[in-house]
Short mmCIF file of C-alpha atoms and ligand atoms in Angstrom, two decimals:
data_model
loop_
_atom_site.label_atom_id
_atom_site.label_comp_id
_atom_site.label_asym_id
_atom_site.label_seq_id
_atom_site.Cartn_x
_atom_site.Cartn_y
_atom_site.Cartn_z
CA UNK A 1 -10.16 -6.91 5.67
CA UNK A 2 -7.86 -8.85 3.42
CA UNK A 3 -7.52 -12.08 5.33
CA UNK A 4 -8.89 -14.15 2.48
CA UNK A 5 -6.30 -13.32 -0.23
CA UNK A 6 -3.55 -13.51 2.37
CA UNK A 7 -4.75 -16.94 3.48
CA UNK A 8 -4.88 -18.13 -0.13
CA UNK A 9 -1.29 -16.99 -0.69
CA UNK A 10 -0.10 -18.78 2.41
CA UNK A 11 -1.83 -21.95 1.24
CA UNK A 12 -0.27 -21.74 -2.23
CA UNK A 13 3.19 -21.27 -0.77
CA UNK A 14 2.77 -24.11 1.73
CA UNK A 15 1.42 -26.56 -0.86
CA UNK A 16 4.15 -25.74 -3.36
CA UNK A 17 6.92 -26.43 -0.87
CA UNK A 18 5.15 -29.50 0.56
CA UNK A 19 4.79 -31.00 -2.91
CA UNK A 20 8.39 -30.30 -3.80
CA UNK A 21 9.44 -32.12 -0.63
CA UNK A 22 7.15 -35.08 -1.35
CA UNK A 23 5.22 -34.53 1.86
CA UNK A 24 2.01 -36.36 2.64
CA UNK A 25 0.68 -33.80 5.08
CA UNK A 26 1.42 -30.28 6.35
CA UNK A 27 1.27 -30.08 10.14
CA UNK A 28 2.39 -26.54 10.94
CA UNK A 29 3.10 -23.33 9.08
CA UNK A 30 5.44 -20.75 10.53
CA UNK A 31 4.77 -17.20 9.48
CA UNK A 32 6.83 -14.11 10.27
CA UNK A 33 4.83 -10.93 10.46
CA UNK A 34 6.34 -7.52 11.11
CA UNK A 35 4.38 -5.08 13.19
CA UNK A 36 4.28 -2.57 10.32
CA UNK A 37 3.59 -4.98 7.53
CA UNK A 38 0.12 -6.33 7.87
CA UNK A 39 -3.21 -5.85 9.41
CA UNK A 40 -4.24 -9.49 9.27
CA UNK A 41 -5.24 -11.06 12.54
CA UNK A 42 -6.08 -14.40 14.03
CA UNK A 43 -9.06 -14.88 11.75
CA UNK A 44 -6.59 -16.17 9.14
CA UNK A 45 -6.82 -19.50 10.94
CA UNK A 46 -10.60 -19.40 10.52
CA UNK A 47 -10.27 -18.92 6.75
CA UNK A 48 -7.60 -21.57 6.70
CA UNK A 49 -9.91 -24.22 8.03
CA UNK A 50 -12.24 -23.53 5.09
CA UNK A 51 -9.87 -23.03 2.17
CA UNK A 52 -7.31 -25.71 3.08
CA UNK A 53 -9.99 -28.41 3.28
CA UNK A 54 -9.21 -31.43 1.10
CA UNK A 55 -5.60 -30.38 0.59
CA UNK A 56 -2.35 -31.65 2.11
CA UNK A 57 -2.56 -28.74 4.49
CA UNK A 58 -6.02 -29.41 5.86
CA UNK A 59 -6.01 -28.94 9.62
CA UNK A 60 -2.52 -27.40 9.73
CA UNK A 61 -1.84 -24.95 12.51
CA UNK A 62 -0.64 -21.45 11.65
CA UNK A 63 1.99 -19.98 13.93
CA UNK A 64 2.68 -16.27 13.78
CA UNK A 65 6.00 -14.88 14.92
CA UNK A 66 5.47 -11.17 15.29
CA UNK A 67 8.47 -8.91 14.76
CA UNK A 68 8.25 -5.59 16.58
CA UNK A 69 8.99 -2.41 14.67
CA UNK A 70 12.45 -1.05 15.27
CA UNK A 71 14.14 2.22 14.44
CA UNK A 72 17.82 3.06 14.39
CA UNK A 73 19.43 6.41 15.07
CA UNK A 74 21.69 7.48 12.23
CA UNK A 75 23.81 9.57 14.59
CA UNK A 76 24.60 7.12 17.39
CA UNK A 77 23.32 3.77 15.98
CA UNK A 78 21.02 3.22 18.96
CA UNK A 79 18.13 0.88 18.11
CA UNK A 80 14.76 1.56 19.68
CA UNK A 81 11.04 0.94 19.35
CA UNK A 82 9.32 3.74 17.40
CA UNK A 83 8.06 6.20 19.99
CA UNK A 84 5.52 9.00 19.68
CA UNK A 85 8.04 11.42 18.24
CA UNK A 86 10.53 9.25 16.33
CA UNK A 87 13.40 10.71 18.35
CA UNK A 88 16.43 8.72 19.48
CA UNK A 89 16.00 8.01 23.22
CA UNK A 90 19.76 8.02 23.72
CA UNK A 91 21.02 11.17 21.95
CA UNK A 92 17.77 12.89 21.02
CA UNK A 93 18.67 12.70 17.33
CA UNK A 94 15.93 13.09 14.74
CA UNK A 95 17.80 11.31 11.94
CA UNK A 96 16.26 7.89 12.39
CA UNK A 97 15.11 5.13 10.11
CA UNK A 98 13.02 1.96 10.21
CA UNK A 99 15.17 -1.16 10.37
CA UNK A 100 12.66 -3.88 11.29
CA UNK A 101 8.94 -4.56 11.31
CA UNK A 102 8.12 -4.89 7.62
CA UNK A 103 8.53 -8.65 7.31
CA UNK A 104 5.68 -10.76 5.98
CA UNK A 105 6.70 -14.21 4.85
CA UNK A 106 6.34 -17.94 5.37
CA UNK A 107 9.46 -18.98 7.22
CA UNK A 108 9.06 -22.76 7.31
CA UNK A 109 6.57 -25.59 7.22
CA UNK A 110 6.52 -28.80 9.24
CA UNK A 111 5.46 -31.76 7.11
CA UNK A 112 4.95 -35.50 7.35
CA UNK A 113 6.59 -37.67 4.74
CA UNK B 1 7.79 -38.41 11.06
CA UNK B 2 7.67 -34.65 10.96
CA UNK B 3 10.30 -32.67 9.13
CA UNK B 4 10.85 -28.93 9.00
CA UNK B 5 11.23 -27.41 5.54
CA UNK B 6 12.65 -23.91 5.32
CA UNK B 7 10.60 -21.72 3.00
CA UNK B 8 11.21 -17.97 3.38
CA UNK B 9 8.79 -16.82 0.72
CA UNK B 10 6.96 -13.51 0.79
CA UNK B 11 3.27 -13.96 1.35
CA UNK B 12 2.34 -11.23 -1.10
CA UNK B 13 4.74 -12.47 -3.77
CA UNK B 14 1.90 -13.69 -6.02
CA UNK B 15 0.39 -10.21 -5.94
CA UNK B 16 3.81 -8.67 -6.55
CA UNK B 17 4.38 -10.87 -9.61
CA UNK B 18 1.07 -9.83 -11.12
CA UNK B 19 1.88 -6.21 -10.28
CA UNK B 20 5.05 -6.58 -12.36
CA UNK B 21 2.94 -7.88 -15.22
CA UNK B 22 0.64 -4.87 -14.93
CA UNK B 23 3.66 -2.60 -14.95
CA UNK B 24 5.06 -4.18 -18.09
CA UNK B 25 1.72 -3.73 -19.81
CA UNK B 26 1.34 -0.09 -18.76
CA UNK B 27 4.90 0.66 -19.73
CA UNK B 28 4.76 -0.95 -23.14
CA UNK B 29 1.78 1.29 -23.93
CA UNK B 30 3.89 4.32 -23.01
CA UNK B 31 1.62 5.33 -20.15
CA UNK B 32 2.69 6.91 -16.84
CA UNK B 33 0.66 5.59 -13.89
CA UNK B 34 0.02 6.57 -10.30
CA UNK B 35 -1.70 4.88 -7.38
CA UNK B 36 -3.51 7.50 -5.28
CA UNK B 37 -4.07 6.54 -1.67
CA UNK B 38 -5.63 8.43 1.22
CA UNK B 39 -7.74 8.13 4.29
CA UNK B 40 -11.47 8.72 3.81
CA UNK B 41 -12.14 12.45 3.63
CA UNK B 42 -8.58 13.51 2.72
CA UNK B 43 -9.92 14.79 -0.57
CA UNK B 44 -8.96 12.10 -3.06
CA UNK B 45 -11.85 12.59 -5.43
CA UNK B 46 -11.71 16.39 -5.26
CA UNK B 47 -7.98 16.23 -5.97
CA UNK B 48 -8.74 14.26 -9.13
CA UNK B 49 -11.49 16.72 -10.04
CA UNK B 50 -9.04 19.63 -9.71
CA UNK B 51 -6.23 17.81 -11.46
CA UNK B 52 -8.07 16.79 -14.61
CA UNK B 53 -9.14 20.18 -16.06
CA UNK B 54 -5.58 21.66 -16.27
CA UNK B 55 -4.41 18.46 -18.00
CA UNK B 56 -7.07 18.79 -20.68
CA UNK B 57 -5.47 19.21 -24.15
CA UNK B 58 -2.12 18.16 -22.63
CA UNK B 59 -2.59 14.57 -21.51
CA UNK B 60 -5.14 11.89 -22.21
CA UNK B 61 -6.13 10.55 -18.81
CA UNK B 62 -7.77 7.32 -17.72
CA UNK B 63 -9.02 6.99 -14.15
CA UNK B 64 -9.51 3.66 -12.43
CA UNK B 65 -11.51 4.06 -9.30
CA UNK B 66 -11.57 1.44 -6.59
CA UNK B 67 -14.53 1.56 -4.33
CA UNK B 68 -16.25 -0.75 -1.95
CA UNK B 69 -19.65 -0.19 -3.58
CA UNK B 70 -20.87 2.77 -5.65
CA UNK B 71 -19.74 4.25 -8.98
CA UNK B 72 -20.14 7.84 -7.82
CA UNK B 73 -16.42 8.67 -7.92
CA UNK B 74 -15.90 7.34 -11.43
CA UNK B 75 -18.83 9.46 -12.60
CA UNK B 76 -17.24 12.54 -11.03
CA UNK B 77 -13.92 11.79 -12.73
CA UNK B 78 -15.67 11.47 -16.09
CA UNK B 79 -17.48 14.75 -15.50
CA UNK B 80 -14.15 16.47 -14.73
CA UNK B 81 -12.71 15.42 -18.06
CA UNK B 82 -11.19 11.95 -17.79
CA UNK B 83 -11.24 10.34 -21.24
CA UNK B 84 -12.09 7.04 -19.59
CA UNK B 85 -13.12 6.12 -16.10
CA UNK B 86 -13.44 2.59 -14.91
CA UNK B 87 -15.04 1.59 -11.65
CA UNK B 88 -13.60 -1.38 -9.82
CA UNK B 89 -15.83 -2.79 -7.18
CA UNK B 90 -13.59 -4.38 -4.60
CA UNK B 91 -16.32 -6.65 -3.29
CA UNK B 92 -15.83 -5.46 0.26
CA UNK B 93 -12.03 -5.58 0.23
CA UNK B 94 -10.37 -2.58 1.84
CA UNK B 95 -7.82 -2.05 -0.92
CA UNK B 96 -7.17 -2.60 -4.59
CA UNK B 97 -4.78 -5.37 -5.49
CA UNK B 98 -2.89 -6.32 -8.63
CA UNK B 99 -5.65 -8.71 -9.76
CA UNK B 100 -8.27 -5.97 -9.63
CA UNK B 101 -6.09 -3.55 -11.58
CA UNK B 102 -5.36 -6.30 -14.08
CA UNK B 103 -9.11 -6.64 -14.66
CA UNK B 104 -9.49 -2.89 -15.08
CA UNK B 105 -6.61 -2.75 -17.59
CA UNK B 106 -8.46 -5.31 -19.69
CA UNK B 107 -11.23 -2.77 -20.14
CA UNK B 108 -8.88 -0.03 -21.33
CA UNK B 109 -7.13 0.45 -24.63
CA UNK B 110 -4.00 1.71 -22.90
CA UNK B 111 -2.45 3.08 -26.09
CA UNK B 112 -5.17 5.74 -26.13
CA UNK B 113 -3.81 7.33 -22.94
CA UNK B 114 -0.80 9.15 -21.51
CA UNK B 115 -1.63 9.04 -17.82
CA UNK B 116 -3.40 6.42 -15.72
CA UNK B 117 -4.64 7.52 -12.32
CA UNK B 118 -5.74 4.75 -9.99
CA UNK B 119 -7.84 5.92 -7.10
CA UNK B 120 -7.42 3.39 -4.33
CA UNK B 121 -9.96 2.69 -1.59
CA UNK B 122 -9.90 5.27 1.20
CA UNK B 123 -7.99 3.50 3.94
CA UNK B 124 -4.74 4.20 5.76
CA UNK B 125 -3.76 0.70 6.67
CA UNK B 126 -3.94 -1.80 3.85
CA UNK B 127 -3.45 -0.32 0.36
CA UNK B 128 0.29 0.24 0.78
CA UNK B 129 0.91 -3.48 1.13
CA UNK B 130 -0.66 -4.47 -2.12
CA UNK B 131 1.41 -3.29 -5.03
CA UNK B 132 -0.56 -2.62 -8.17
CA UNK B 133 2.24 -2.14 -10.66
CA UNK B 134 1.84 1.60 -11.07
CA UNK B 135 4.96 3.74 -11.49
CA UNK B 136 4.42 5.93 -8.45
CA UNK B 137 2.42 5.68 -5.25
CA UNK B 138 1.01 8.95 -4.05
CA UNK B 139 -0.46 9.50 -0.60
CA UNK B 140 -2.87 12.33 0.12
CA UNK B 141 -2.82 13.55 3.70
CA UNK B 142 -4.96 16.45 4.83
CA UNK B 143 -4.24 18.99 7.49
CA UNK B 144 -7.42 18.43 9.56
CA UNK B 145 -6.43 14.78 10.06
CA UNK B 146 -3.67 15.93 12.39
CA UNK B 147 0.12 16.12 12.30
CA UNK B 148 0.54 12.80 14.08
CA UNK B 149 -0.63 10.63 11.15
CA UNK B 150 2.91 9.58 10.10
CA UNK B 151 3.47 8.38 13.65
CA UNK B 152 0.21 6.45 13.74
CA UNK B 153 0.30 4.92 10.25
CA UNK B 154 4.00 4.40 9.50
CA UNK B 155 3.29 1.68 6.93
CA UNK B 156 1.41 4.04 4.62
CA UNK B 157 4.00 6.82 4.75
CA UNK B 158 6.80 4.34 4.30
CA UNK B 159 6.07 3.11 0.82
CA UNK B 160 4.99 6.19 -1.14
CA UNK B 161 6.88 8.15 -3.79
CA UNK B 162 5.06 11.44 -3.35
CA UNK B 163 2.99 13.02 -0.62
CA UNK B 164 0.24 15.58 -1.12
CA UNK B 165 -0.64 17.65 1.93
CA UNK B 166 -4.17 18.84 1.18
CA UNK B 167 -6.38 21.54 2.71
CA UNK B 168 -3.51 23.88 3.57
CA UNK B 169 -5.97 26.78 3.37
CA UNK B 170 -7.12 25.59 6.81
CA UNK B 171 -3.67 25.97 8.41
CA UNK B 172 -4.40 29.39 10.00
CA UNK B 173 -7.48 28.00 11.72
CA UNK B 174 -6.29 24.74 13.16
CA UNK B 175 -3.48 23.44 15.27
CA UNK B 176 -1.24 21.56 12.83
CA UNK B 177 2.47 21.31 13.59
CA UNK B 178 3.97 21.14 10.08
CA UNK B 179 7.52 20.62 11.37
CA UNK B 180 6.44 17.68 13.51
CA UNK B 181 4.53 16.22 10.57
CA UNK B 182 7.42 16.63 8.16
CA UNK B 183 9.91 15.15 10.62
CA UNK B 184 7.79 12.02 10.94
CA UNK B 185 7.54 11.74 7.17
CA UNK B 186 11.29 12.23 6.78
CA UNK B 187 12.08 9.50 9.32
CA UNK B 188 9.90 7.02 7.46
CA UNK B 189 10.57 8.07 3.91
CA UNK B 190 13.68 10.23 3.52
CA UNK B 191 13.57 12.69 0.66
CA UNK B 192 10.01 11.94 -0.44
CA UNK B 193 8.65 14.73 -2.63
CA UNK B 194 5.79 16.68 -1.02
CA UNK B 195 3.12 18.94 -2.49
CA UNK B 196 1.29 21.18 -0.03
CA UNK B 197 -1.96 22.06 -1.81
CA UNK B 198 -5.46 23.31 -1.34
CA UNK B 199 -8.00 21.76 -3.67
CA UNK B 200 -10.41 24.48 -2.56
CA UNK B 201 -8.31 27.56 -3.39
CA UNK B 202 -6.02 25.93 -5.98
CA UNK B 203 -2.91 26.93 -4.04
CA UNK B 204 0.06 24.67 -4.75
CA UNK B 205 -1.74 22.72 -7.47
CA UNK B 206 0.65 23.91 -10.19
CA UNK B 207 3.62 22.08 -8.70
CA UNK B 208 1.62 18.86 -8.53
CA UNK B 209 0.27 19.20 -12.06
CA UNK B 210 3.77 19.94 -13.38
CA UNK B 211 5.14 16.88 -11.62
CA UNK B 212 2.54 14.74 -13.39
CA UNK B 213 3.29 16.31 -16.76
CA UNK B 214 7.06 15.98 -16.33
CA UNK B 215 6.77 12.33 -15.38
CA UNK B 216 4.43 11.62 -18.26
CA UNK B 217 6.59 13.58 -20.76
ZN1 ZN C 1 21.04 8.58 18.79
#
């Protein structure tokens, strides 16, 4: 499991942006996580409560917006969720590519000033 | 009062920055480097054992071996002819990251080598996300694992530069739909170079070895 390094990165990013904004406290952290990008789970919040202690972000709530994986057919442009065979459900085409689901970033933080 | 601050910063960007540092270091020493990834049992260590002897007298090879606990694999790499083999204990982590490779590079005099092979932890989920800074990522799949692996682990197949399909000597005995497998790979990673091999019989190994030599030049 790699929740710990991931949690540390999120904390670093949040603190950097909170400091730049002159915040006194970080209330919420909004994270975007693509279905294909990461295997971290809800235990990130557990690590958070330990590693964010005594920082501006102590007690902040982590919100995860999960982005489903999406494929697009190169023949007809149809977008669809990856199925068992990676075939376009509309035209049956096999020329498909991943267009969403690899995101993994901090989107925004809510801070007190 | 509460204010929203837009951030949009990649969570693994710190790792990625260190990976770039690793890359610069490897490159300035004139070394070609690969990150070998596979599921447990795909034949990662035997691939290294079969790869090293033909490279003897051609390339000076260092192997960095990431493992959750033992140093068995690094010992096997040394026995097969690696000029240096470094064990990185991941401390329970399921993947190597740029920090761990950075530590391993500190133990190597990179100028003494032509090729650096990093053997990642056997795992099909996490290692692809953590860039190390190597030139190429190589995934080893094996036929007995089943042709549906690209459909089950898209993340791993997505980010690699070369794909080794190991244990092809077993193809006559098991039900493995190569076309289905290749189609899944192509959807995720168009044009990725593939090497069907058998570490047991040696079939196909020449193409793989030549690819390493050409890239190392
Ligand atoms: Zn279509």
